[in-house]
PDB file of C-alpha atoms in Angstrom:
ATOM      1  CA  MET A 294     105.425  74.323  94.082  1.00 62.00           C
ATOM      2  CA  SER A 295     107.468  77.222  92.716  1.00 86.00           C
ATOM      3  CA  ALA A 296     107.920  80.557  94.485  1.00 86.00           C
ATOM      4  CA  CYS A 297     106.453  83.824  93.218  1.00 85.00           C
ATOM      5  CA  VAL A 298     108.958  85.459  90.854  1.00 88.00           C
ATOM      6  CA  SER A 299     108.235  88.854  92.435  1.00 84.00           C
ATOM      7  CA  GLY A 300     110.159  87.721  95.487  1.00 80.00           C
ATOM      8  CA  CYS A 301     107.284  88.458  97.881  1.00 81.00           C
ATOM      9  CA  THR A 302     107.187  86.636 101.203  1.00 80.00           C
ATOM     10  CA  ILE A 303     104.571  85.575 103.743  1.00 77.00           C
ATOM     11  CA  ARG A 304     104.379  87.876 106.748  1.00 79.00           C
ATOM     12  CA  GLY A 305     105.156  86.046 109.985  1.00 79.00           C
ATOM     13  CA  MET A 306     106.430  82.917 108.210  1.00 82.00           C
ATOM     14  CA  HIS A 307     110.140  82.149 108.063  1.00 82.00           C
ATOM     15  CA  ALA A 308     112.451  79.973 105.986  1.00 80.00           C
ATOM     16  CA  PRO A 309     114.075  77.028 107.826  1.00 82.00           C
ATOM     17  CA  ASP A 310     117.488  78.739 107.886  1.00 81.00           C
ATOM     18  CA  CYS A 311     116.165  82.107 109.154  1.00 81.00           C
ATOM     19  CA  ASP A 312     117.699  83.257 112.435  1.00 80.00           C
ATOM     20  CA  GLY A 313     114.978  85.826 113.066  1.00 79.00           C
ATOM     21  CA  THR A 314     116.914  88.790 111.699  1.00 80.00           C
ATOM     22  CA  SER A 315     117.189  90.566 108.382  1.00 78.00           C
ATOM     23  CA  THR A 316     119.106  93.468 106.842  1.00 77.00           C
ATOM     24  CA  ASP A 317     117.267  96.622 105.800  1.00 72.00           C
ATOM     25  CA  ARG A 318     118.157  98.926 102.879  1.00 72.00           C
ATOM     26  CA  ALA A 319     120.510 100.912 105.102  1.00 78.00           C
ATOM     27  CA  GLY A 320     122.445  97.771 105.961  1.00 77.00           C
ATOM     28  CA  GLN A 321     121.134  97.700 109.536  1.00 80.00           C
ATOM     29  CA  LEU A 322     120.230  94.445 111.281  1.00 82.00           C
ATOM     30  CA  VAL A 323     116.484  94.354 111.965  1.00 82.00           C
ATOM     31  CA  GLU A 324     113.880  91.827 113.002  1.00 81.00           C
ATOM     32  CA  CYS A 325     112.746  89.576 110.161  1.00 80.00           C
ATOM     33  CA  ARG A 326     108.991  89.985 109.706  1.00 78.00           C
ATOM     34  CA  GLY A 327     108.701  87.049 107.342  1.00 76.00           C
ATOM     35  CA  CYS A 328     110.953  85.520 104.698  1.00 73.00           C
ATOM     36  CA  LEU A 329     109.186  82.358 103.557  1.00 78.00           C
ATOM     37  CA  PRO A 330     108.605  82.794  99.796  1.00 79.00           C
ATOM     38  CA  ARG A 331     104.981  83.095  98.782  1.00 82.00           C
ATOM     39  CA  PRO A 332     104.075  80.208  96.432  1.00 85.00           C
ATOM     40  CA  ALA A 333     103.028  80.939  92.868  1.00 86.00           C
ATOM     41  CA  GLU A 334      99.566  79.986  91.669  1.00 84.00           C
ATOM     42  CA  ASP A 335      99.222  76.744  89.730  1.00 85.00           C
ATOM     43  CA  GLY A 336     100.319  77.342  86.149  1.00 84.00           C
ATOM     44  CA  ALA A 337     101.623  80.838  86.949  1.00 87.00           C
ATOM     45  CA  CYS A 338     104.847  82.499  88.036  1.00 92.00           C
ATOM     46  CA  LEU A 339     103.081  84.948  90.364  1.00 90.00           C
ATOM     47  CA  CYS A 340     101.289  84.338  93.636  1.00 88.00           C
ATOM     48  CA  SER A 341      97.579  85.124  93.942  1.00 85.00           C
ATOM     49  CA  TRP A 342      98.316  88.457  95.648  1.00 83.00           C
ATOM     50  CA  CYS A 343     100.643  89.568  92.836  1.00 88.00           C
ATOM     51  CA  VAL A 344      98.179  88.394  90.177  1.00 89.00           C
ATOM     52  CA  GLY A 345      95.551  90.605  91.775  1.00 87.00           C
ATOM     53  CA  ARG A 346      97.993  93.474  92.094  1.00 88.00           C
ATOM     54  CA  LEU A 347      99.000  93.247  88.429  1.00 91.00           C
ATOM     55  CA  THR A 348      95.358  93.118  87.334  1.00 91.00           C
ATOM     56  CA  SER A 349      94.317  96.094  89.475  1.00 89.00           C
ATOM     57  CA  THR A 350      97.392  98.128  88.491  1.00 92.00           C
ATOM     58  CA  VAL A 351      96.747  97.663  84.776  1.00 93.00           C
ATOM     59  CA  ALA A 352      93.019  98.338  85.235  1.00 91.00           C
ATOM     60  CA  GLY A 353      93.843 101.607  86.985  1.00 90.00           C
ATOM     61  CA  LEU A 354      96.176 102.954  84.294  1.00 94.00           C
ATOM     62  CA  PRO A 355      93.514 104.688  82.131  1.00 93.00           C
ATOM     63  CA  ALA A 356      92.183 106.711  85.081  1.00 90.00           C
ATOM     64  CA  LEU A 357      95.728 107.570  86.160  1.00 93.00           C
ATOM     65  CA  ALA A 358      96.580 108.701  82.619  1.00 95.00           C
ATOM     66  CA  ASP A 359      93.497 110.943  82.544  1.00 93.00           C
ATOM     67  CA  HIS A 360      94.438 112.350  85.944  1.00 92.00           C
ATOM     68  CA  LEU A 361      97.999 113.153  84.852  1.00 94.00           C
ATOM     69  CA  ARG A 362      96.703 114.846  81.712  1.00 93.00           C
ATOM     70  CA  LEU A 363      94.378 116.973  83.850  1.00 90.00           C
ATOM     71  CA  MET A 364      97.234 117.874  86.202  1.00 90.00           C
ATOM     72  CA  GLY A 365      99.305 118.935  83.215  1.00 88.00           C
ATOM     73  CA  GLU A 366      96.729 121.235  81.696  1.00 79.00           C
ATOM     74  CA  PRO A 367      97.593 124.941  82.057  1.00 63.00           C
ATOM     75  CA  SER A 368      95.645 127.002  84.545  1.00 49.00           C
ATOM     76  CA  VAL A 369      95.591 130.636  85.635  1.00 41.00           C
ATOM     77  CA  SER A 370      97.527 129.871  88.822  1.00 45.00           C
ATOM     78  CA  SER A 371      99.930 127.470  87.164  1.00 51.00           C
ATOM     79  CA  PRO A 372     100.546 128.132  83.445  1.00 53.00           C
ATOM     80  CA  SER A 373     102.770 125.067  83.236  1.00 52.00           C
ATOM     81  CA  GLY A 374     100.252 122.689  84.767  1.00 54.00           C
ATOM     82  CA  HIS A 375      97.932 122.289  87.781  1.00 54.00           C
ATOM     83  CA  THR A 376      99.594 121.806  91.193  1.00 48.00           C
ATOM     84  CA  ASP A 377     102.954 121.412  89.487  1.00 45.00           C
ATOM     85  CA  ALA A 378     105.919 122.673  91.489  1.00 41.00           C
ATOM     86  CA  GLY A 379     108.114 122.902  88.437  1.00 38.00           C
ATOM     87  CA  SER A 380     108.357 122.213  84.723  1.00 37.00           C
ATOM     88  CA  SER A 381     110.934 120.492  82.609  1.00 38.00           C
ATOM     89  CA  ALA A 382     111.832 121.071  79.014  1.00 39.00           C
ATOM     90  CA  ARG A 383     111.034 118.074  76.843  1.00 45.00           C
ATOM     91  CA  PRO A 384     114.024 117.146  74.646  1.00 43.00           C
ATOM     92  CA  GLY A 385     113.754 118.809  71.263  1.00 43.00           C
ATOM     93  CA  GLU A 386     110.961 121.164  72.306  1.00 45.00           C
ATOM     94  CA  GLY A 387     111.337 124.881  72.944  1.00 41.00           C
ATOM     95  CA  MET A 388     108.483 125.198  75.427  1.00 48.00           C
ATOM     96  CA  LEU A 389     107.934 124.385  79.055  1.00 70.00           C
ATOM     97  CA  TYR A 390     106.498 120.902  79.377  1.00 79.00           C
ATOM     98  CA  PRO A 391     104.529 120.167  82.580  1.00 88.00           C
ATOM     99  CA  SER A 392     106.032 117.476  84.766  1.00 91.00           C
ATOM    100  CA  ALA A 393     102.694 115.669  84.958  1.00 92.00           C
ATOM    101  CA  LEU A 394     102.754 115.223  81.178  1.00 93.00           C
ATOM    102  CA  VAL A 395     106.337 113.983  81.375  1.00 93.00           C
ATOM    103  CA  ALA A 396     105.106 111.331  83.824  1.00 95.00           C
ATOM    104  CA  LEU A 397     102.188 110.506  81.509  1.00 96.00           C
ATOM    105  CA  ASP A 398     104.530 110.121  78.540  1.00 96.00           C
ATOM    106  CA  ASP A 399     106.856 107.850  80.514  1.00 96.00           C
ATOM    107  CA  LEU A 400     103.975 105.737  81.824  1.00 97.00           C
ATOM    108  CA  HIS A 401     102.409 105.351  78.383  1.00 97.00           C
ATOM    109  CA  ALA A 402     105.785 104.518  76.831  1.00 96.00           C
ATOM    110  CA  MET A 403     106.308 101.808  79.453  1.00 97.00           C
ATOM    111  CA  VAL A 404     102.912 100.269  78.703  1.00 97.00           C
ATOM    112  CA  ALA A 405     103.637 100.445  74.959  1.00 96.00           C
ATOM    113  CA  MET A 406     106.946  98.613  75.441  1.00 96.00           C
ATOM    114  CA  TRP A 407     105.299  95.847  77.458  1.00 97.00           C
ATOM    115  CA  CYS A 408     102.542  95.522  74.864  1.00 97.00           C
ATOM    116  CA  ALA A 409     105.220  95.116  72.200  1.00 95.00           C
ATOM    117  CA  GLU A 410     106.897  92.437  74.338  1.00 96.00           C
ATOM    118  CA  VAL A 411     103.647  90.525  74.749  1.00 97.00           C
ATOM    119  CA  ALA A 412     102.840  90.772  71.033  1.00 97.00           C
ATOM    120  CA  ALA A 413     106.299  89.554  70.025  1.00 96.00           C
ATOM    121  CA  GLU A 414     106.490  86.631  72.458  1.00 95.00           C
ATOM    122  CA  ARG A 415     102.911  85.519  72.007  1.00 95.00           C
ATOM    123  CA  GLY A 416     102.924  85.985  68.248  1.00 95.00           C
ATOM    124  CA  VAL A 417      99.845  88.199  68.065  1.00 95.00           C
ATOM    125  CA  PRO A 418      99.267  91.492  66.205  1.00 95.00           C
ATOM    126  CA  SER A 419     100.605  94.562  68.006  1.00 94.00           C
ATOM    127  CA  PRO A 420      98.344  97.389  69.198  1.00 94.00           C
ATOM    128  CA  PRO A 421      97.576 100.040  66.555  1.00 89.00           C
ATOM    129  CA  ALA A 422     100.624 102.198  65.857  1.00 81.00           C
ATOM    130  CA  GLY A 423      98.518 105.362  65.912  1.00 92.00           C
ATOM    131  CA  LEU A 424      98.131 105.153  69.700  1.00 95.00           C
ATOM    132  CA  THR A 425     101.741 106.094  70.444  1.00 94.00           C
ATOM    133  CA  ARG A 426     104.198 108.820  69.464  1.00 92.00           C
ATOM    134  CA  TRP A 427     107.529 107.320  68.448  1.00 89.00           C
ATOM    135  CA  THR A 428     111.059 108.638  68.002  1.00 89.00           C
ATOM    136  CA  VAL A 429     112.566 109.106  64.552  1.00 88.00           C
ATOM    137  CA  PRO A 430     114.143 105.786  63.405  1.00 85.00           C
ATOM    138  CA  ASP A 431     117.856 105.564  64.194  1.00 85.00           C
ATOM    139  CA  GLY A 432     120.515 104.216  61.839  1.00 84.00           C
ATOM    140  CA  ASP A 433     119.302 100.651  62.435  1.00 82.00           C
ATOM    141  CA  GLY A 434     115.670 101.607  61.907  1.00 81.00           C
ATOM    142  CA  ASP A 435     114.817 101.169  65.596  1.00 84.00           C
ATOM    143  CA  VAL A 436     112.299 103.459  67.275  1.00 85.00           C
ATOM    144  CA  GLU A 437     111.340 104.134  70.901  1.00 91.00           C
ATOM    145  CA  PRO A 438     107.934 105.119  72.291  1.00 92.00           C
ATOM    146  CA  ILE A 439     107.634 108.707  73.538  1.00 93.00           C
ATOM    147  CA  GLY A 440     104.077 108.996  74.827  1.00 93.00           C
ATOM    148  CA  PRO A 441     100.369 108.870  73.930  1.00 95.00           C
ATOM    149  CA  ALA A 442      99.394 110.157  70.503  1.00 94.00           C
ATOM    150  CA  SER A 443      96.037 111.426  71.764  1.00 94.00           C
ATOM    151  CA  PRO A 444      93.827 111.505  74.871  1.00 92.00           C
ATOM    152  CA  GLY A 445      92.517 108.038  75.631  1.00 94.00           C
ATOM    153  CA  ALA A 446      95.425 106.293  73.876  1.00 96.00           C
ATOM    154  CA  THR A 447      96.672 104.725  77.116  1.00 96.00           C
ATOM    155  CA  ALA A 448      93.202 103.305  77.740  1.00 95.00           C
ATOM    156  CA  CYS A 449      93.294 101.707  74.277  1.00 96.00           C
ATOM    157  CA  LEU A 450      96.639 100.064  75.077  1.00 97.00           C
ATOM    158  CA  VAL A 451      95.221  98.740  78.352  1.00 96.00           C
ATOM    159  CA  GLU A 452      92.156  97.413  76.506  1.00 96.00           C
ATOM    160  CA  TRP A 453      94.542  95.505  74.217  1.00 97.00           C
ATOM    161  CA  LEU A 454      96.726  94.256  77.081  1.00 97.00           C
ATOM    162  CA  ALA A 455      94.033  93.162  79.553  1.00 95.00           C
ATOM    163  CA  PRO A 456      93.004  89.919  77.758  1.00 95.00           C
ATOM    164  CA  HIS A 457      96.652  88.811  77.739  1.00 97.00           C
ATOM    165  CA  LEU A 458      97.282  89.223  81.484  1.00 95.00           C
ATOM    166  CA  GLU A 459      96.454  85.618  82.354  1.00 94.00           C
ATOM    167  CA  TRP A 460      99.094  84.512  79.835  1.00 96.00           C
ATOM    168  CA  VAL A 461     101.523  87.125  81.214  1.00 96.00           C
ATOM    169  CA  THR A 462     101.303  85.668  84.731  1.00 94.00           C
ATOM    170  CA  ALA A 463     102.819  82.422  83.439  1.00 94.00           C
ATOM    171  CA  GLN A 464     105.901  84.165  81.992  1.00 95.00           C
ATOM    172  CA  SER A 465     109.207  84.374  83.863  1.00 93.00           C
ATOM    173  CA  TRP A 466     109.265  88.162  83.385  1.00 95.00           C
ATOM    174  CA  ALA A 467     105.791  88.732  84.863  1.00 94.00           C
ATOM    175  CA  GLY A 468     107.400  90.062  88.036  1.00 93.00           C
ATOM    176  CA  ASP A 469     109.327  92.643  86.011  1.00 95.00           C
ATOM    177  CA  MET A 470     106.132  93.924  84.376  1.00 96.00           C
ATOM    178  CA  LEU A 471     104.438  94.162  87.765  1.00 95.00           C
ATOM    179  CA  ALA A 472     107.412  95.982  89.293  1.00 94.00           C
ATOM    180  CA  ASP A 473     107.634  98.462  86.391  1.00 95.00           C
ATOM    181  CA  LEU A 474     103.948  99.357  86.203  1.00 96.00           C
ATOM    182  CA  ALA A 475     103.282  99.346  89.954  1.00 94.00           C
ATOM    183  CA  SER A 476     106.355 101.481  90.693  1.00 94.00           C
ATOM    184  CA  ALA A 477     105.558 103.987  87.931  1.00 95.00           C
ATOM    185  CA  SER A 478     101.952 104.261  89.107  1.00 94.00           C
ATOM    186  CA  ALA A 479     103.021 104.680  92.737  1.00 92.00           C
ATOM    187  CA  ARG A 480     105.527 107.419  91.846  1.00 93.00           C
ATOM    188  CA  ALA A 481     102.921 109.340  89.862  1.00 94.00           C
ATOM    189  CA  LEU A 482     100.306 109.018  92.602  1.00 90.00           C
ATOM    190  CA  ALA A 483     102.797 110.096  95.261  1.00 89.00           C
ATOM    191  CA  ARG A 484     103.360 113.373  93.391  1.00 91.00           C
ATOM    192  CA  TRP A 485      99.853 113.894  92.002  1.00 90.00           C
ATOM    193  CA  PRO A 486      97.600 112.017  94.445  1.00 84.00           C
ATOM    194  CA  MET A 487      93.981 111.150  93.759  1.00 76.00           C
ATOM    195  CA  VAL A 488      92.975 111.682  97.355  1.00 65.00           C
ATOM    196  CA  GLU A 489      89.980 110.136  99.132  1.00 66.00           C
ATOM    197  CA  PRO A 490      89.743 109.960 102.940  1.00 69.00           C
ATOM    198  CA  ASP A 491      90.508 106.774 104.852  1.00 78.00           C
ATOM    199  CA  ARG A 492      87.649 105.125 106.731  1.00 84.00           C
ATOM    200  CA  ARG A 493      88.040 103.599 110.181  1.00 89.00           C
ATOM    201  CA  VAL A 494      86.190 100.297 110.681  1.00 89.00           C
ATOM    202  CA  THR A 495      84.207 100.233 113.933  1.00 88.00           C
ATOM    203  CA  ASP A 496      82.564  96.812 113.787  1.00 89.00           C
ATOM    204  CA  VAL A 497      85.274  94.409 112.565  1.00 91.00           C
ATOM    205  CA  ARG A 498      88.326  93.515 114.630  1.00 92.00           C
ATOM    206  CA  CYS A 499      91.812  92.997 113.237  1.00 92.00           C
ATOM    207  CA  PRO A 500      92.303  89.220 112.795  1.00 91.00           C
ATOM    208  CA  SER A 501      95.880  89.497 114.073  1.00 90.00           C
ATOM    209  CA  CYS A 502      95.689  91.678 117.203  1.00 91.00           C
ATOM    210  CA  GLY A 503      91.939  91.578 117.885  1.00 91.00           C
ATOM    211  CA  CYS A 504      91.612  95.363 118.168  1.00 92.00           C
ATOM    212  CA  LEU A 505      89.097  97.674 116.503  1.00 92.00           C
ATOM    213  CA  SER A 506      91.955  99.258 114.605  1.00 91.00           C
ATOM    214  CA  LEU A 507      91.308  98.489 110.936  1.00 92.00           C
ATOM    215  CA  VAL A 508      91.401 101.339 108.423  1.00 90.00           C
ATOM    216  CA  VAL A 509      90.121 101.122 104.841  1.00 87.00           C
ATOM    217  CA  SER A 510      91.995 103.232 102.289  1.00 81.00           C
ATOM    218  CA  PRO A 511      89.971 103.709  99.073  1.00 76.00           C
ATOM    219  CA  PRO A 512      91.677 102.635  95.824  1.00 69.00           C
ATOM    220  CA  ALA A 513      93.938 105.297  94.357  1.00 59.00           C
ATOM    221  CA  THR A 514      92.773 104.556  90.808  1.00 55.00           C
ATOM    222  CA  VAL A 515      89.632 103.225  89.164  1.00 51.00           C
ATOM    223  CA  GLY A 516      89.734  99.432  89.018  1.00 57.00           C
ATOM    224  CA  ALA A 517      92.200  99.050  91.872  1.00 64.00           C
ATOM    225  CA  SER A 518      91.325  97.401  95.199  1.00 71.00           C
ATOM    226  CA  ALA A 519      90.894  99.143  98.520  1.00 76.00           C
ATOM    227  CA  THR A 520      93.670  98.635 101.081  1.00 82.00           C
ATOM    228  CA  VAL A 521      92.719  97.414 104.552  1.00 88.00           C
ATOM    229  CA  ARG A 522      95.343  97.666 107.288  1.00 88.00           C
ATOM    230  CA  CYS A 523      95.660  97.657 111.059  1.00 90.00           C
ATOM    231  CA  SER A 524      96.559 101.160 112.247  1.00 88.00           C
ATOM    232  CA  LEU A 525      98.403  99.924 115.336  1.00 87.00           C
ATOM    233  CA  PRO A 526     102.191 100.174 114.748  1.00 79.00           C
ATOM    234  CA  ALA A 527     102.769  97.038 116.815  1.00 81.00           C
ATOM    235  CA  CYS A 528     100.580  95.035 114.414  1.00 87.00           C
ATOM    236  CA  GLY A 529     100.409  96.692 110.991  1.00 83.00           C
ATOM    237  CA  ARG A 530      98.527  93.748 109.432  1.00 87.00           C
ATOM    238  CA  THR A 531      97.488  94.348 105.817  1.00 87.00           C
ATOM    239  CA  LEU A 532      94.534  92.397 104.446  1.00 87.00           C
ATOM    240  CA  GLY A 533      94.141  91.420 100.830  1.00 81.00           C
ATOM    241  CA  GLU A 534      90.708  91.669  99.255  1.00 81.00           C
ATOM    242  CA  GLU A 535      89.952  87.977  99.889  1.00 83.00           C
ATOM    243  CA  ASP A 536      91.159  88.152 103.514  1.00 86.00           C
ATOM    244  CA  TRP A 537      89.099  91.308 104.104  1.00 88.00           C
ATOM    245  CA  GLN A 538      85.916  89.727 102.727  1.00 88.00           C
ATOM    246  CA  HIS A 539      86.529  86.623 104.858  1.00 89.00           C
ATOM    247  CA  THR A 540      87.162  88.714 107.999  1.00 90.00           C
ATOM    248  CA  ARG A 541      83.973  90.742 107.438  1.00 89.00           C
ATOM    249  CA  ALA A 542      81.942  87.573 106.887  1.00 90.00           C
ATOM    250  CA  LEU A 543      83.224  86.055 110.159  1.00 90.00           C
ATOM    251  CA  ALA A 544      82.439  89.261 112.070  1.00 88.00           C
ATOM    252  CA  LEU A 545      78.909  89.327 110.642  1.00 88.00           C
ATOM    253  CA  ALA A 546      78.353  85.657 111.497  1.00 87.00           C
ATOM    254  CA  ARG A 547      79.514  86.210 115.101  1.00 86.00           C
ATOM    255  CA  ALA A 548      77.296  89.256 115.475  1.00 83.00           C
ATOM    256  CA  GLN A 549      74.273  87.334 114.183  1.00 84.00           C
ATOM    257  CA  THR A 550      75.015  84.418 116.535  1.00 82.00           C
ATOM    258  CA  ALA A 551      75.317  86.782 119.497  1.00 80.00           C
ATOM    259  CA  ALA A 552      72.081  88.520 118.565  1.00 76.00           C
ATOM    260  CA  THR A 553      70.262  85.187 118.289  1.00 78.00           C
ATOM    261  CA  ALA A 554      71.613  83.973 121.629  1.00 72.00           C
ATOM    262  CA  GLY A 555      70.516  87.193 123.370  1.00 66.00           C
ATOM    263  CA  ALA A 556      67.041  87.306 121.849  1.00 63.00           C
ATOM    264  CA  PRO A 557      64.105  86.446 124.156  1.00 63.00           C
ATOM    265  CA  SER A 558      62.620  83.020 123.569  1.00 54.00           C
TER     266      SER A 558
END
């Protein structure tokens, strides 16, 4: 069985040659929390977790694009865009261009490039050209995407891309697409968050440490999955959607068994 091309590992599981330590980004020796590669799904190059992450990331792009457009609209308090700490001049334009719209342009251009890659490698018609603004052709006739041609254009690209995602997961570059889109989405959400409060779970225990310490973080974008994690620093367990459903089902079954056992005969 092949390993996931994203390079993700299984928490708490270690490769045979692991000595229990790892090196962090600063070059410091730290405890290895898990280095056994996560296996890819049958017929795919991504593991089940990464397949779900790619699907939810792509599904959330239209809502994120709408959010960035809203953040970039001028307001009385911020003529260059809502909640925007600063503006940048777009190349070739003599006006202030809100940073949120710069992020939207970059995100849309990235999606357009990946759509072009899928169309070329799979041999299918490309998305409509009218969805994207392109640069003027260079000396070789090549053009680059700049951003959406109109509101809703990113959603149209996603609508075109979504049916091809199953095929994408079987390609060697699937991990690169996931890394690009997930990182771009995370950067945009870090600067222009779509905030909803976390919810502490009071009736389901963490499957790792056994404490009532689970916290549910609502999805940042429409179509994404909620994140469930243990809030105790010593544990920090994160549950995928399948693990969370399984954990809830076990807790419900135990509660029903206890209730039945305590009921008067």
